[in-house]
């Protein structure tokens, strides 16, 4: 990844190119785009501009002029979950999609072109966790990270951490580090070793099985084991963490805007975290990293 240090505003970094395998974008599909935009505009201070419409209405969220996330409308005839989905950078989305299939995953959308922005595919790993693949052209991905209102980490919740780690290692040539071997440091932007700490996520930091996925020695994503007794709507899934200036105040603000708190703010070795949903039910996490 190529980056321009220090040009992303307070505590942020701007990015111009993502290393293949790095989470490079997050996108949310919802039923009511207008209401969702109002919520995130009030909550994160995002502004919006039109994006590619190959798959239907779509907008990109901007923070101080930098693209940070996307929001699209779910097709009315498809019963799909409202969820934040991370996209991983690829040099060749067709080849990556074929590897997904060969490794037991599924490709549900694409590969297809999104205008001149790039080429994408949307799929799921063998456990059913949904993720995207992005081959950049004009649109490189999230333009600034490591500051309030930006995605700073993605973590996979799954029943079998070893099998999940093997799948993603094969797909993106990750190096996998067990939780008990090292406490990683997550990047302010993917691949940045000087970034804030790896958010362990809400709950017991010891967890029922943890791993960190790395590229060139730098952490890019996490895996956490989950209880098989979890509700069906809480099956294997990716969870995106967004930086906030104050986790407790953010939770209060979110509730006032119609969101819901799933886990109350708590201190972890990597920052103060909470998990929540927006008014349509999309789950995400909040983290305030230590100063």
CSV table of C-alpha atoms in Angstrom, one decimal:
chain,number,residue,atom,x,y,z
A,1,UNK,CA,0.0,0.0,0.0
A,2,UNK,CA,1.1,3.5,-0.8
A,3,UNK,CA,0.1,6.3,1.6
A,4,UNK,CA,0.6,9.9,2.2
A,5,UNK,CA,1.5,10.2,5.9
A,6,UNK,CA,-0.1,13.0,7.9
A,7,UNK,CA,-2.3,14.4,5.2
A,8,UNK,CA,-5.6,12.9,6.3
A,9,UNK,CA,-6.5,15.5,9.0
A,10,UNK,CA,-6.3,15.1,12.7
A,11,UNK,CA,-5.0,11.6,13.6
A,12,UNK,CA,-5.6,10.4,10.1
A,13,UNK,CA,-3.8,9.1,7.1
A,14,UNK,CA,-4.7,9.2,3.4
A,15,UNK,CA,-4.3,6.2,1.1
A,16,UNK,CA,-3.6,5.9,-2.6
A,17,UNK,CA,-3.2,2.2,-3.1
A,18,UNK,CA,-4.0,-0.9,-1.1
A,19,UNK,CA,-1.9,-4.1,-1.0
A,20,UNK,CA,-3.8,-7.1,-2.2
A,21,UNK,CA,-5.5,-8.8,0.7
A,22,UNK,CA,-5.9,-5.6,2.7
A,23,UNK,CA,-9.4,-4.5,3.7
A,24,UNK,CA,-9.9,-1.5,1.4
A,25,UNK,CA,-13.6,-0.6,1.7
A,26,UNK,CA,-16.7,-1.2,3.6
A,27,UNK,CA,-20.2,-1.1,2.2
A,28,UNK,CA,-23.7,-1.2,3.6
A,29,UNK,CA,-26.9,-2.4,1.8
A,30,UNK,CA,-30.2,-1.2,3.3
A,31,UNK,CA,-33.8,-0.8,2.5
A,32,UNK,CA,-34.2,2.9,3.2
A,33,UNK,CA,-31.2,4.8,1.9
A,34,UNK,CA,-32.5,8.3,2.7
A,35,UNK,CA,-33.1,7.5,6.4
A,36,UNK,CA,-29.7,5.6,6.6
A,37,UNK,CA,-27.9,8.6,5.2
A,38,UNK,CA,-29.5,10.9,7.7
A,39,UNK,CA,-28.5,8.6,10.5
A,40,UNK,CA,-24.8,8.3,9.5
A,41,UNK,CA,-24.6,12.0,8.6
A,42,UNK,CA,-25.7,12.9,12.1
A,43,UNK,CA,-23.6,10.2,13.8
A,44,UNK,CA,-20.3,10.3,12.0
A,45,UNK,CA,-20.6,13.6,10.2
A,46,UNK,CA,-20.5,12.0,6.8
A,47,UNK,CA,-21.5,13.7,3.5
A,48,UNK,CA,-22.6,11.8,0.5
A,49,UNK,CA,-22.1,11.8,-3.3
A,50,UNK,CA,-23.5,9.4,-6.0
A,51,UNK,CA,-21.5,6.2,-6.7
A,52,UNK,CA,-21.7,3.5,-9.4
A,53,UNK,CA,-25.3,2.2,-10.0
A,54,UNK,CA,-24.6,-1.1,-11.7
A,55,UNK,CA,-26.2,-2.9,-8.8
A,56,UNK,CA,-28.8,-0.3,-8.0
A,57,UNK,CA,-28.8,3.1,-6.2
A,58,UNK,CA,-25.5,3.7,-4.4
A,59,UNK,CA,-23.8,6.5,-2.6
A,60,UNK,CA,-20.3,7.0,-1.2
A,61,UNK,CA,-19.8,8.6,2.2
A,62,UNK,CA,-17.2,11.3,2.5
A,63,UNK,CA,-15.4,12.7,5.6
A,64,UNK,CA,-13.7,16.0,4.9
A,65,UNK,CA,-13.7,15.2,1.2
A,66,UNK,CA,-12.3,11.7,1.6
A,67,UNK,CA,-14.3,8.7,0.6
A,68,UNK,CA,-14.7,6.3,3.6
A,69,UNK,CA,-17.6,4.0,3.0
A,70,UNK,CA,-20.5,3.1,0.7
A,71,UNK,CA,-24.3,2.7,1.1
A,72,UNK,CA,-26.6,1.0,-1.4
A,73,UNK,CA,-30.2,-0.1,-1.6
A,74,UNK,CA,-31.1,-3.7,-1.2
A,75,UNK,CA,-33.1,-5.2,-4.2
A,76,UNK,CA,-36.8,-5.3,-3.1
A,77,UNK,CA,-37.1,-8.9,-4.4
A,78,UNK,CA,-34.2,-10.3,-2.5
A,79,UNK,CA,-34.3,-11.1,1.2
A,80,UNK,CA,-30.7,-10.3,2.2
A,81,UNK,CA,-29.4,-9.2,5.6
A,82,UNK,CA,-28.8,-5.5,6.3
A,83,UNK,CA,-25.0,-5.6,7.1
A,84,UNK,CA,-21.7,-3.8,6.8
A,85,UNK,CA,-19.5,-5.8,4.4
A,86,UNK,CA,-15.7,-5.4,4.1
A,87,UNK,CA,-14.0,-5.5,0.7
A,88,UNK,CA,-10.5,-6.9,0.3
A,89,UNK,CA,-8.1,-5.5,-2.4
A,90,UNK,CA,-7.2,-7.8,-5.3
A,91,UNK,CA,-5.0,-7.4,-8.4
A,92,UNK,CA,-7.3,-9.8,-10.3
A,93,UNK,CA,-10.9,-10.2,-8.9
A,94,UNK,CA,-11.7,-13.0,-11.4
A,95,UNK,CA,-8.8,-15.1,-10.2
A,96,UNK,CA,-9.6,-14.4,-6.5
A,97,UNK,CA,-13.2,-15.3,-7.1
A,98,UNK,CA,-12.2,-18.6,-8.7
A,99,UNK,CA,-10.0,-19.3,-5.7
A,100,UNK,CA,-12.9,-18.6,-3.4
A,101,UNK,CA,-14.9,-21.3,-5.2
A,102,UNK,CA,-12.0,-23.8,-5.2
A,103,UNK,CA,-11.5,-23.3,-1.4
A,104,UNK,CA,-15.2,-24.1,-0.6
A,105,UNK,CA,-16.6,-20.6,-0.6
A,106,UNK,CA,-19.4,-19.1,-2.7
A,107,UNK,CA,-19.5,-16.2,-5.1
A,108,UNK,CA,-23.0,-14.6,-5.1
A,109,UNK,CA,-22.4,-11.5,-7.2
A,110,UNK,CA,-20.0,-11.0,-10.0
A,111,UNK,CA,-17.2,-10.6,-10.9
A,112,UNK,CA,-18.5,-7.5,-12.7
A,113,UNK,CA,-17.5,-4.0,-13.5
A,114,UNK,CA,-18.6,-1.0,-11.5
A,115,UNK,CA,-18.2,1.5,-14.2
A,116,UNK,CA,-14.7,2.9,-14.4
A,117,UNK,CA,-14.4,2.7,-10.6
A,118,UNK,CA,-13.2,-0.9,-10.6
A,119,UNK,CA,-14.3,-4.5,-10.7
A,120,UNK,CA,-15.9,-6.4,-7.8
A,121,UNK,CA,-17.3,-9.7,-6.6
A,122,UNK,CA,-19.3,-10.5,-3.5
A,123,UNK,CA,-19.1,-13.9,-1.9
A,124,UNK,CA,-19.0,-15.8,1.3
A,125,UNK,CA,-16.5,-18.1,3.0
A,126,UNK,CA,-17.3,-21.8,3.7
A,127,UNK,CA,-19.0,-20.8,7.0
A,128,UNK,CA,-21.3,-18.3,5.3
A,129,UNK,CA,-19.6,-15.0,6.3
A,130,UNK,CA,-20.1,-12.5,3.5
A,131,UNK,CA,-17.2,-10.4,2.2
A,132,UNK,CA,-16.3,-8.5,-1.0
A,133,UNK,CA,-13.4,-8.4,-3.4
A,134,UNK,CA,-12.3,-5.2,-5.1
A,135,UNK,CA,-10.0,-4.6,-8.0
A,136,UNK,CA,-9.4,-0.9,-8.1
A,137,UNK,CA,-9.4,1.4,-11.1
A,138,UNK,CA,-10.5,4.9,-10.6
A,139,UNK,CA,-11.8,4.2,-7.1
A,140,UNK,CA,-9.0,3.0,-4.8
A,141,UNK,CA,-11.0,2.4,-1.7
A,142,UNK,CA,-11.2,4.2,1.7
A,143,UNK,CA,-9.4,7.4,1.3
A,144,UNK,CA,-8.5,8.2,5.0
A,145,UNK,CA,-8.4,6.1,8.1
A,146,UNK,CA,-7.3,6.3,11.7
A,147,UNK,CA,-9.6,9.2,12.7
A,148,UNK,CA,-13.1,9.5,14.1
A,149,UNK,CA,-15.7,8.4,11.6
A,150,UNK,CA,-13.5,6.0,9.6
A,151,UNK,CA,-13.3,2.2,9.6
A,152,UNK,CA,-10.2,1.1,11.5
A,153,UNK,CA,-10.5,-2.7,11.8
A,154,UNK,CA,-12.4,-5.7,10.6
A,155,UNK,CA,-12.9,-8.9,12.6
A,156,UNK,CA,-14.4,-12.2,11.5
A,157,UNK,CA,-16.7,-14.0,14.1
A,158,UNK,CA,-16.9,-17.7,13.2
A,159,UNK,CA,-17.4,-21.1,14.7
A,160,UNK,CA,-14.0,-22.6,13.6
A,161,UNK,CA,-11.1,-20.1,13.7
A,162,UNK,CA,-8.6,-22.6,12.4
A,163,UNK,CA,-10.6,-23.4,9.3
A,164,UNK,CA,-11.4,-19.8,8.7
A,165,UNK,CA,-7.8,-18.8,9.0
A,166,UNK,CA,-6.7,-21.4,6.5
A,167,UNK,CA,-9.3,-20.3,4.0
A,168,UNK,CA,-8.3,-16.6,4.1
A,169,UNK,CA,-4.6,-17.5,4.2
A,170,UNK,CA,-5.0,-19.4,1.0
A,171,UNK,CA,-7.1,-16.7,-0.6
A,172,UNK,CA,-4.9,-13.7,0.3
A,173,UNK,CA,-1.5,-15.2,1.3
A,174,UNK,CA,-1.9,-14.0,4.9
A,175,UNK,CA,0.4,-14.9,7.7
A,176,UNK,CA,-1.7,-16.1,10.7
A,177,UNK,CA,-0.7,-15.3,14.3
A,178,UNK,CA,-2.5,-17.1,17.2
A,179,UNK,CA,-3.9,-14.8,19.8
A,180,UNK,CA,-1.9,-16.3,22.6
A,181,UNK,CA,1.3,-15.9,20.6
A,182,UNK,CA,1.3,-12.2,20.3
A,183,UNK,CA,-0.8,-9.1,21.0
A,184,UNK,CA,-1.0,-7.4,17.6
A,185,UNK,CA,-1.2,-3.7,16.8
A,186,UNK,CA,-3.8,-2.9,14.2
A,187,UNK,CA,-3.0,-0.3,11.6
A,188,UNK,CA,-4.4,3.3,11.4
A,189,UNK,CA,-4.6,2.3,7.8
A,190,UNK,CA,-4.1,-1.2,6.4
A,191,UNK,CA,-0.4,-2.1,6.7
A,192,UNK,CA,0.6,0.8,8.8
A,193,UNK,CA,2.6,-0.5,11.8
A,194,UNK,CA,2.4,2.8,13.6
A,195,UNK,CA,-1.4,2.7,13.9
A,196,UNK,CA,-3.6,2.2,17.0
A,197,UNK,CA,-4.0,-1.1,18.8
A,198,UNK,CA,-5.8,-4.1,17.5
A,199,UNK,CA,-9.4,-3.8,18.8
A,200,UNK,CA,-10.1,-7.1,20.5
A,201,UNK,CA,-13.7,-6.3,20.1
A,202,UNK,CA,-16.4,-6.4,22.8
A,203,UNK,CA,-16.4,-9.1,25.4
A,204,UNK,CA,-13.7,-11.2,27.0
A,205,UNK,CA,-10.3,-10.4,25.4
A,206,UNK,CA,-9.1,-13.9,26.0
A,207,UNK,CA,-12.0,-15.2,23.8
A,208,UNK,CA,-12.8,-18.8,22.7
A,209,UNK,CA,-10.1,-18.8,19.9
A,210,UNK,CA,-8.4,-15.8,18.3
A,211,UNK,CA,-6.1,-15.2,15.4
A,212,UNK,CA,-4.6,-12.2,13.6
A,213,UNK,CA,-4.2,-12.2,9.8
A,214,UNK,CA,-1.0,-10.4,8.6
A,215,UNK,CA,0.6,-9.2,5.4
A,216,UNK,CA,4.3,-8.5,5.4
A,217,UNK,CA,4.3,-8.7,9.2
A,218,UNK,CA,1.5,-6.1,9.6
A,219,UNK,CA,-1.9,-7.0,11.0
A,220,UNK,CA,-4.8,-6.4,8.6
A,221,UNK,CA,-7.8,-8.3,10.1
A,222,UNK,CA,-8.8,-10.5,13.0
A,223,UNK,CA,-10.6,-13.8,13.6
A,224,UNK,CA,-12.6,-14.6,16.8
A,225,UNK,CA,-14.3,-17.8,17.7
A,226,UNK,CA,-17.9,-17.7,18.6
A,227,UNK,CA,-20.3,-20.0,20.5
A,228,UNK,CA,-22.3,-22.4,18.3
A,229,UNK,CA,-25.3,-21.6,20.5
A,230,UNK,CA,-25.4,-18.1,19.1
A,231,UNK,CA,-28.8,-17.0,17.6
A,232,UNK,CA,-29.2,-17.9,13.9
A,233,UNK,CA,-29.1,-14.2,12.9
A,234,UNK,CA,-25.7,-13.9,14.7
A,235,UNK,CA,-24.1,-16.6,12.6
A,236,UNK,CA,-20.6,-16.2,11.1
A,237,UNK,CA,-20.0,-12.6,10.0
A,238,UNK,CA,-17.5,-9.8,9.6
A,239,UNK,CA,-17.7,-6.9,12.0
A,240,UNK,CA,-16.3,-3.5,11.2
A,241,UNK,CA,-14.9,-1.2,13.9
A,242,UNK,CA,-15.3,2.6,13.5
A,243,UNK,CA,-13.1,5.1,15.4
A,244,UNK,CA,-15.0,7.5,17.7
A,245,UNK,CA,-13.6,10.3,19.9
A,246,UNK,CA,-15.5,9.1,23.0
A,247,UNK,CA,-17.2,5.7,23.1
A,248,UNK,CA,-19.6,6.5,25.9
A,249,UNK,CA,-20.8,9.7,24.3
A,250,UNK,CA,-21.0,8.0,20.9
A,251,UNK,CA,-23.3,5.3,22.4
A,252,UNK,CA,-25.6,8.0,23.9
A,253,UNK,CA,-25.7,9.8,20.5
A,254,UNK,CA,-26.4,6.6,18.6
A,255,UNK,CA,-29.3,5.8,20.9
A,256,UNK,CA,-30.8,9.3,20.5
A,257,UNK,CA,-30.7,8.8,16.7
A,258,UNK,CA,-32.6,5.5,16.8
A,259,UNK,CA,-29.7,3.0,17.0
A,260,UNK,CA,-29.5,0.2,19.5
A,261,UNK,CA,-26.7,-0.9,21.8
A,262,UNK,CA,-25.8,-4.5,21.8
A,263,UNK,CA,-22.9,-4.4,24.2
A,264,UNK,CA,-22.2,-1.5,26.5
A,265,UNK,CA,-18.9,0.4,26.4
A,266,UNK,CA,-16.1,-1.5,28.1
A,267,UNK,CA,-12.4,-1.1,28.4
A,268,UNK,CA,-10.1,-3.6,26.6
A,269,UNK,CA,-6.4,-3.7,26.4
A,270,UNK,CA,-6.7,-2.0,23.0
A,271,UNK,CA,-9.3,0.7,23.7
A,272,UNK,CA,-12.8,1.4,24.9
A,273,UNK,CA,-15.3,-0.5,22.7
A,274,UNK,CA,-19.0,-1.1,22.2
A,275,UNK,CA,-21.2,-2.8,19.6
A,276,UNK,CA,-24.4,-1.4,18.2
A,277,UNK,CA,-26.8,-1.5,15.3
A,278,UNK,CA,-28.1,1.4,13.2
A,279,UNK,CA,-31.9,1.9,12.9
A,280,UNK,CA,-32.2,-0.8,10.2
A,281,UNK,CA,-30.3,-3.3,12.3
A,282,UNK,CA,-26.8,-3.3,10.7
A,283,UNK,CA,-24.2,-4.3,13.3
A,284,UNK,CA,-21.0,-2.4,13.8
A,285,UNK,CA,-18.5,-1.7,16.5
A,286,UNK,CA,-17.2,1.5,18.0
A,287,UNK,CA,-13.7,2.0,19.5
A,288,UNK,CA,-11.8,4.8,21.1
A,289,UNK,CA,-8.2,3.9,21.0
A,290,UNK,CA,-5.9,5.0,23.9
A,291,UNK,CA,-4.2,8.4,23.3
